[in-house]
């Protein structure tokens, strides 16, 4: 895995951290991956570590390239600076889609609390918008500006038909960001006929992040197994939306491999090979047996099942298959 860091503009202190998974010939359905741009919360006063790299690593484990934006916050700033950071970060990601092995049309913006407000404003007003939106206990209403670092525009008034599909989770008894924020956003999405999914948990403190011990900072009230289900629910929703990693084949071809490296399922599909395979491997007459070895190469079989395919037999079979092909 590579970790890169980009300072955005000279006028901003914002930094984009890039987490890139390595390529592998054993993961050919993931040569290009979806991406997630993460906006930590922090009341526009800070960017929470608990909602930054832990979220990125969770998405990395699901095959996503991940990006954490530490946008401009603190005294002397306003919302326009944070939004500019978000737009610049998304453009940087999309511009590097080939280099970073990204599916440029499958970029999620994922934000928490004030970071959820920023992600949602990017998705509703940005010149360049993400392709899906995931929000955890987001600030939505303009009145939340009274408790944030500065006034904010209201998200629900910015929702339009170009707003991407949205997943929202929140807790009914959130003491910092009332549930009416998420409900207002859902009503706006419904009016604009934007697809959404909403999970409201009965109980849960504000700022739960993954709601697991690792992100709890030693505090038991940040551990909530029921709320922790939000992440797998999100992945399930994204999989249904995009199906980013198709798994439809019975075997995997080996690039630049010899006939001995290719899976038996592939060799069997070439009709001219079948008589030779049956002669040397008679068990392949049984369809169930063929299915079991569909992704096994002759080299692997010779290495681990010498009684089925001794070296001399392998050599003869290789010669016959090369002649037939």
XYZ file of C-alpha atoms in Angstrom:
325
model
C 0.000 0.000 0.000
C 1.132 3.553 -0.734
C 0.400 6.559 1.472
C 0.771 9.974 -0.178
C 0.132 13.470 1.155
C -0.838 16.525 -0.866
C -1.022 20.123 0.287
C -3.877 21.674 -1.637
C -3.392 25.391 -2.338
C -0.949 27.953 -0.995
C -3.874 29.864 0.526
C -5.060 26.823 2.447
C -3.610 24.637 5.189
C -5.720 21.722 3.946
C -4.045 18.354 3.319
C -5.256 15.313 1.427
C -3.917 11.958 2.593
C -4.078 9.283 -0.110
C -4.201 5.562 0.703
C -3.652 3.367 -2.356
C -3.941 -0.413 -2.380
C -1.394 -2.366 -4.415
C -2.193 -4.078 -7.695
C -2.081 -7.872 -7.875
C -2.495 -10.446 -10.655
C -4.575 -12.424 -8.151
C -7.151 -9.616 -7.948
C -8.018 -8.991 -11.575
C -11.565 -7.832 -10.795
C -10.023 -5.014 -8.737
C -7.546 -3.559 -11.215
C -9.630 -0.387 -10.931
C -11.348 0.404 -7.661
C -14.003 2.735 -6.298
C -12.769 5.512 -4.038
C -13.954 7.215 -0.875
C -13.194 10.824 0.083
C -13.537 11.150 3.865
C -14.426 14.339 5.736
C -13.842 14.000 9.507
C -16.072 15.934 11.878
C -14.986 18.504 14.432
C -17.435 21.442 14.419
C -15.331 23.222 11.754
C -12.851 23.815 14.592
C -10.737 20.705 14.078
C -10.679 17.432 12.085
C -11.204 14.400 14.286
C -8.588 11.638 14.066
C -11.258 9.152 15.164
C -13.226 9.841 11.974
C -10.230 9.952 9.647
C -7.749 7.094 9.190
C -9.919 4.446 10.954
C -12.655 5.103 8.404
C -10.104 4.974 5.592
C -8.704 1.619 6.718
C -12.211 0.167 7.011
C -12.914 1.117 3.391
C -9.477 -0.125 2.310
C -10.379 -3.539 3.727
C -13.396 -3.518 1.388
C -11.225 -2.785 -1.661
C -11.666 0.993 -1.905
C -8.911 3.503 -2.521
C -9.291 5.942 0.368
C -8.651 9.659 0.798
C -8.852 11.743 3.978
C -9.264 15.501 3.646
C -8.173 17.632 6.567
C -9.935 20.744 5.362
C -9.483 24.336 6.558
C -10.902 24.864 10.060
C -10.441 27.118 13.055
C -10.402 30.795 13.897
C -10.399 33.231 11.009
C -11.940 30.802 8.522
C -15.379 30.436 6.989
C -17.356 27.789 5.172
C -16.283 28.917 1.697
C -12.674 27.922 2.434
C -13.668 24.411 3.516
C -15.885 23.981 0.447
C -13.060 25.122 -1.836
C -10.825 22.515 -0.191
C -13.435 19.818 -0.816
C -13.831 20.781 -4.477
C -10.078 20.862 -5.013
C -9.616 17.479 -3.335
C -12.309 15.814 -5.443
C -10.841 17.278 -8.637
C -7.363 16.061 -7.667
C -8.734 12.562 -7.093
C -10.652 12.430 -10.371
C -7.706 13.882 -12.311
C -5.493 11.078 -10.949
C -8.029 8.310 -11.538
C -5.880 6.422 -14.077
C -2.671 6.804 -12.104
C -4.374 5.711 -8.882
C -6.375 2.862 -10.512
C -9.703 4.472 -9.677
C -13.161 4.085 -11.148
C -13.689 7.801 -11.735
C -17.480 7.422 -11.792
C -17.546 5.601 -8.446
C -16.245 8.097 -5.891
C -18.044 8.324 -2.535
C -17.992 11.358 -0.280
C -18.218 10.194 3.348
C -18.579 12.765 6.124
C -19.332 12.917 9.835
C -21.065 15.679 11.790
C -19.636 18.975 10.433
C -17.685 16.874 7.923
C -21.053 15.428 6.903
C -22.258 18.962 6.237
C -19.215 19.646 4.065
C -19.584 16.360 2.146
C -23.284 17.039 1.585
C -22.675 20.591 0.368
C -20.061 19.274 -2.056
C -22.627 16.746 -3.310
C -25.370 19.349 -3.723
C -23.547 22.503 -4.854
C -20.116 21.466 -6.108
C -19.145 22.090 -9.719
C -17.724 18.568 -9.551
C -19.771 16.193 -7.410
C -19.166 12.783 -5.888
C -21.091 9.816 -7.252
C -22.514 8.721 -3.894
C -22.830 10.239 -0.449
C -22.449 8.591 2.977
C -23.270 10.706 6.025
C -22.856 9.940 9.711
C -24.910 12.075 12.152
C -24.571 15.042 9.748
C -25.137 18.721 10.451
C -27.747 19.765 7.892
C -29.714 22.756 9.143
C -28.400 26.318 9.087
C -29.282 26.668 12.779
C -26.400 24.291 13.578
C -24.093 27.204 12.792
C -24.841 28.466 16.310
C -22.789 25.590 17.748
C -20.185 25.386 14.982
C -17.164 27.560 14.348
C -19.081 29.778 11.903
C -22.460 30.067 10.144
C -23.271 27.392 7.581
C -25.677 27.173 4.644
C -28.559 24.744 5.000
C -28.045 21.514 3.074
C -31.682 20.594 2.586
C -32.272 23.825 0.652
C -29.431 22.930 -1.742
C -30.635 19.425 -2.639
C -31.483 19.028 -6.313
C -32.024 16.210 -8.788
C -28.267 16.013 -9.446
C -27.610 15.124 -5.805
C -26.100 11.610 -5.782
C -27.645 8.594 -3.995
C -27.260 9.069 -0.263
C -26.828 6.813 2.784
C -27.448 8.391 6.213
C -27.098 7.031 9.724
C -27.765 8.794 12.999
C -28.969 8.188 16.571
C -32.356 9.324 17.839
C -30.931 10.600 21.123
C -27.856 12.363 19.665
C -27.316 15.194 22.129
C -25.204 17.391 19.821
C -26.807 17.129 16.376
C -30.559 16.548 16.758
C -32.160 13.911 14.574
C -34.230 16.584 12.847
C -31.123 17.327 10.756
C -31.156 13.900 9.122
C -34.945 13.941 8.769
C -34.871 17.330 7.035
C -32.306 16.018 4.560
C -34.349 12.894 3.858
C -37.453 14.966 3.141
C -35.431 17.106 0.721
C -34.005 14.035 -1.013
C -37.483 12.572 -1.369
C -38.835 15.806 -2.855
C -36.005 15.804 -5.392
C -36.557 12.091 -6.087
C -32.988 11.223 -5.078
C -32.399 7.630 -3.963
C -31.501 7.311 -0.288
C -31.264 4.917 2.631
C -31.695 6.074 6.232
C -30.768 4.236 9.455
C -31.845 5.817 12.720
C -30.592 3.959 15.786
C -32.540 4.228 19.017
C -29.504 5.113 21.124
C -25.998 6.389 20.479
C -23.755 9.256 21.497
C -22.649 11.846 18.996
C -19.299 11.179 17.324
C -19.390 7.382 17.411
C -17.218 6.937 14.308
C -17.082 3.147 13.737
C -18.651 2.666 17.211
C -15.983 0.059 18.028
C -13.430 -0.082 20.869
C -10.599 0.869 18.521
C -12.181 4.254 17.789
C -13.575 4.831 21.294
C -10.533 6.575 22.820
C -10.999 4.326 25.866
C -14.554 5.589 26.507
C -17.264 2.978 26.802
C -19.993 5.308 25.542
C -18.276 5.423 22.147
C -18.730 1.640 21.802
C -22.118 0.646 20.438
C -22.418 -2.719 18.637
C -25.783 -1.858 17.093
C -24.614 1.449 15.629
C -21.409 -0.280 14.480
C -23.523 -2.122 11.898
C -23.701 1.113 9.886
C -20.452 0.355 8.097
C -21.396 -3.043 6.688
C -24.825 -1.646 5.842
C -23.039 1.075 3.874
C -20.867 -1.433 2.004
C -23.933 -3.534 1.204
C -25.730 -0.451 -0.102
C -22.757 0.568 -2.259
C -22.401 -2.979 -3.601
C -26.054 -2.939 -4.615
C -25.625 0.486 -6.181
C -22.464 -0.250 -8.147
C -21.364 -3.905 -7.955
C -17.742 -2.673 -8.092
C -16.056 -6.087 -7.877
C -17.839 -8.548 -10.179
C -17.385 -12.213 -9.301
C -18.942 -14.020 -12.240
C -16.192 -16.361 -13.495
C -15.454 -19.942 -12.525
C -11.735 -19.592 -13.147
C -9.047 -16.947 -13.512
C -6.769 -16.714 -16.532
C -3.075 -16.074 -15.859
C -1.707 -13.202 -17.998
C 1.223 -14.353 -20.173
C 0.985 -17.839 -18.677
C 1.821 -21.028 -20.567
C -0.706 -23.763 -21.228
C 0.405 -25.382 -17.963
C -0.367 -22.208 -15.989
C -3.928 -21.753 -17.195
C -6.867 -23.166 -15.207
C -8.344 -26.466 -16.287
C -11.763 -24.826 -16.660
C -10.339 -22.658 -19.426
C -8.514 -25.553 -21.118
C -11.677 -27.677 -21.030
C -13.710 -24.990 -22.824
C -11.418 -25.396 -25.861
C -13.059 -28.423 -27.504
C -9.849 -29.636 -29.165
C -8.323 -30.127 -25.694
C -11.048 -32.314 -24.245
C -10.010 -35.690 -25.680
C -6.418 -35.216 -24.490
C -7.504 -34.098 -21.031
C -9.827 -37.094 -20.711
C -7.084 -39.445 -21.841
C -4.606 -38.265 -19.213
C -7.104 -37.144 -16.550
C -10.121 -39.480 -16.891
C -11.791 -38.093 -13.747
C -12.649 -34.987 -15.797
C -15.423 -36.949 -17.497
C -17.438 -36.214 -14.343
C -18.892 -32.670 -14.412
C -18.743 -32.327 -10.630
C -15.058 -33.229 -10.652
C -14.397 -30.722 -13.442
C -16.065 -28.028 -11.389
C -13.819 -28.773 -8.410
C -10.653 -28.327 -10.458
C -11.900 -25.532 -12.756
C -9.484 -23.001 -11.271
C -6.561 -25.414 -10.839
C -3.707 -25.365 -13.355
C -1.801 -28.408 -14.571
C 1.344 -27.096 -12.877
C -0.442 -26.842 -9.543
C -1.968 -30.301 -9.922
C 1.423 -31.791 -10.769
C 2.948 -30.121 -7.703
C 0.277 -31.117 -5.174
C -1.304 -34.253 -6.636
C 1.582 -36.200 -8.153
C -0.452 -39.400 -8.029
C -2.931 -37.851 -10.491
C -0.397 -36.137 -12.697
C 3.192 -37.395 -12.423
C 5.948 -35.448 -14.172
C 6.143 -37.815 -17.151
C 2.391 -37.584 -17.761
C 2.517 -33.804 -17.419
C 5.198 -33.621 -20.098
C 3.198 -35.770 -22.527
C -0.007 -33.813 -21.880
C 1.782 -30.511 -22.410
C 3.103 -31.726 -25.768
C -0.367 -32.863 -26.903
C -2.069 -29.636 -25.807
C 0.521 -27.491 -27.581
C -0.003 -29.510 -30.754
C -3.776 -29.112 -30.527
C -3.592 -25.381 -29.975
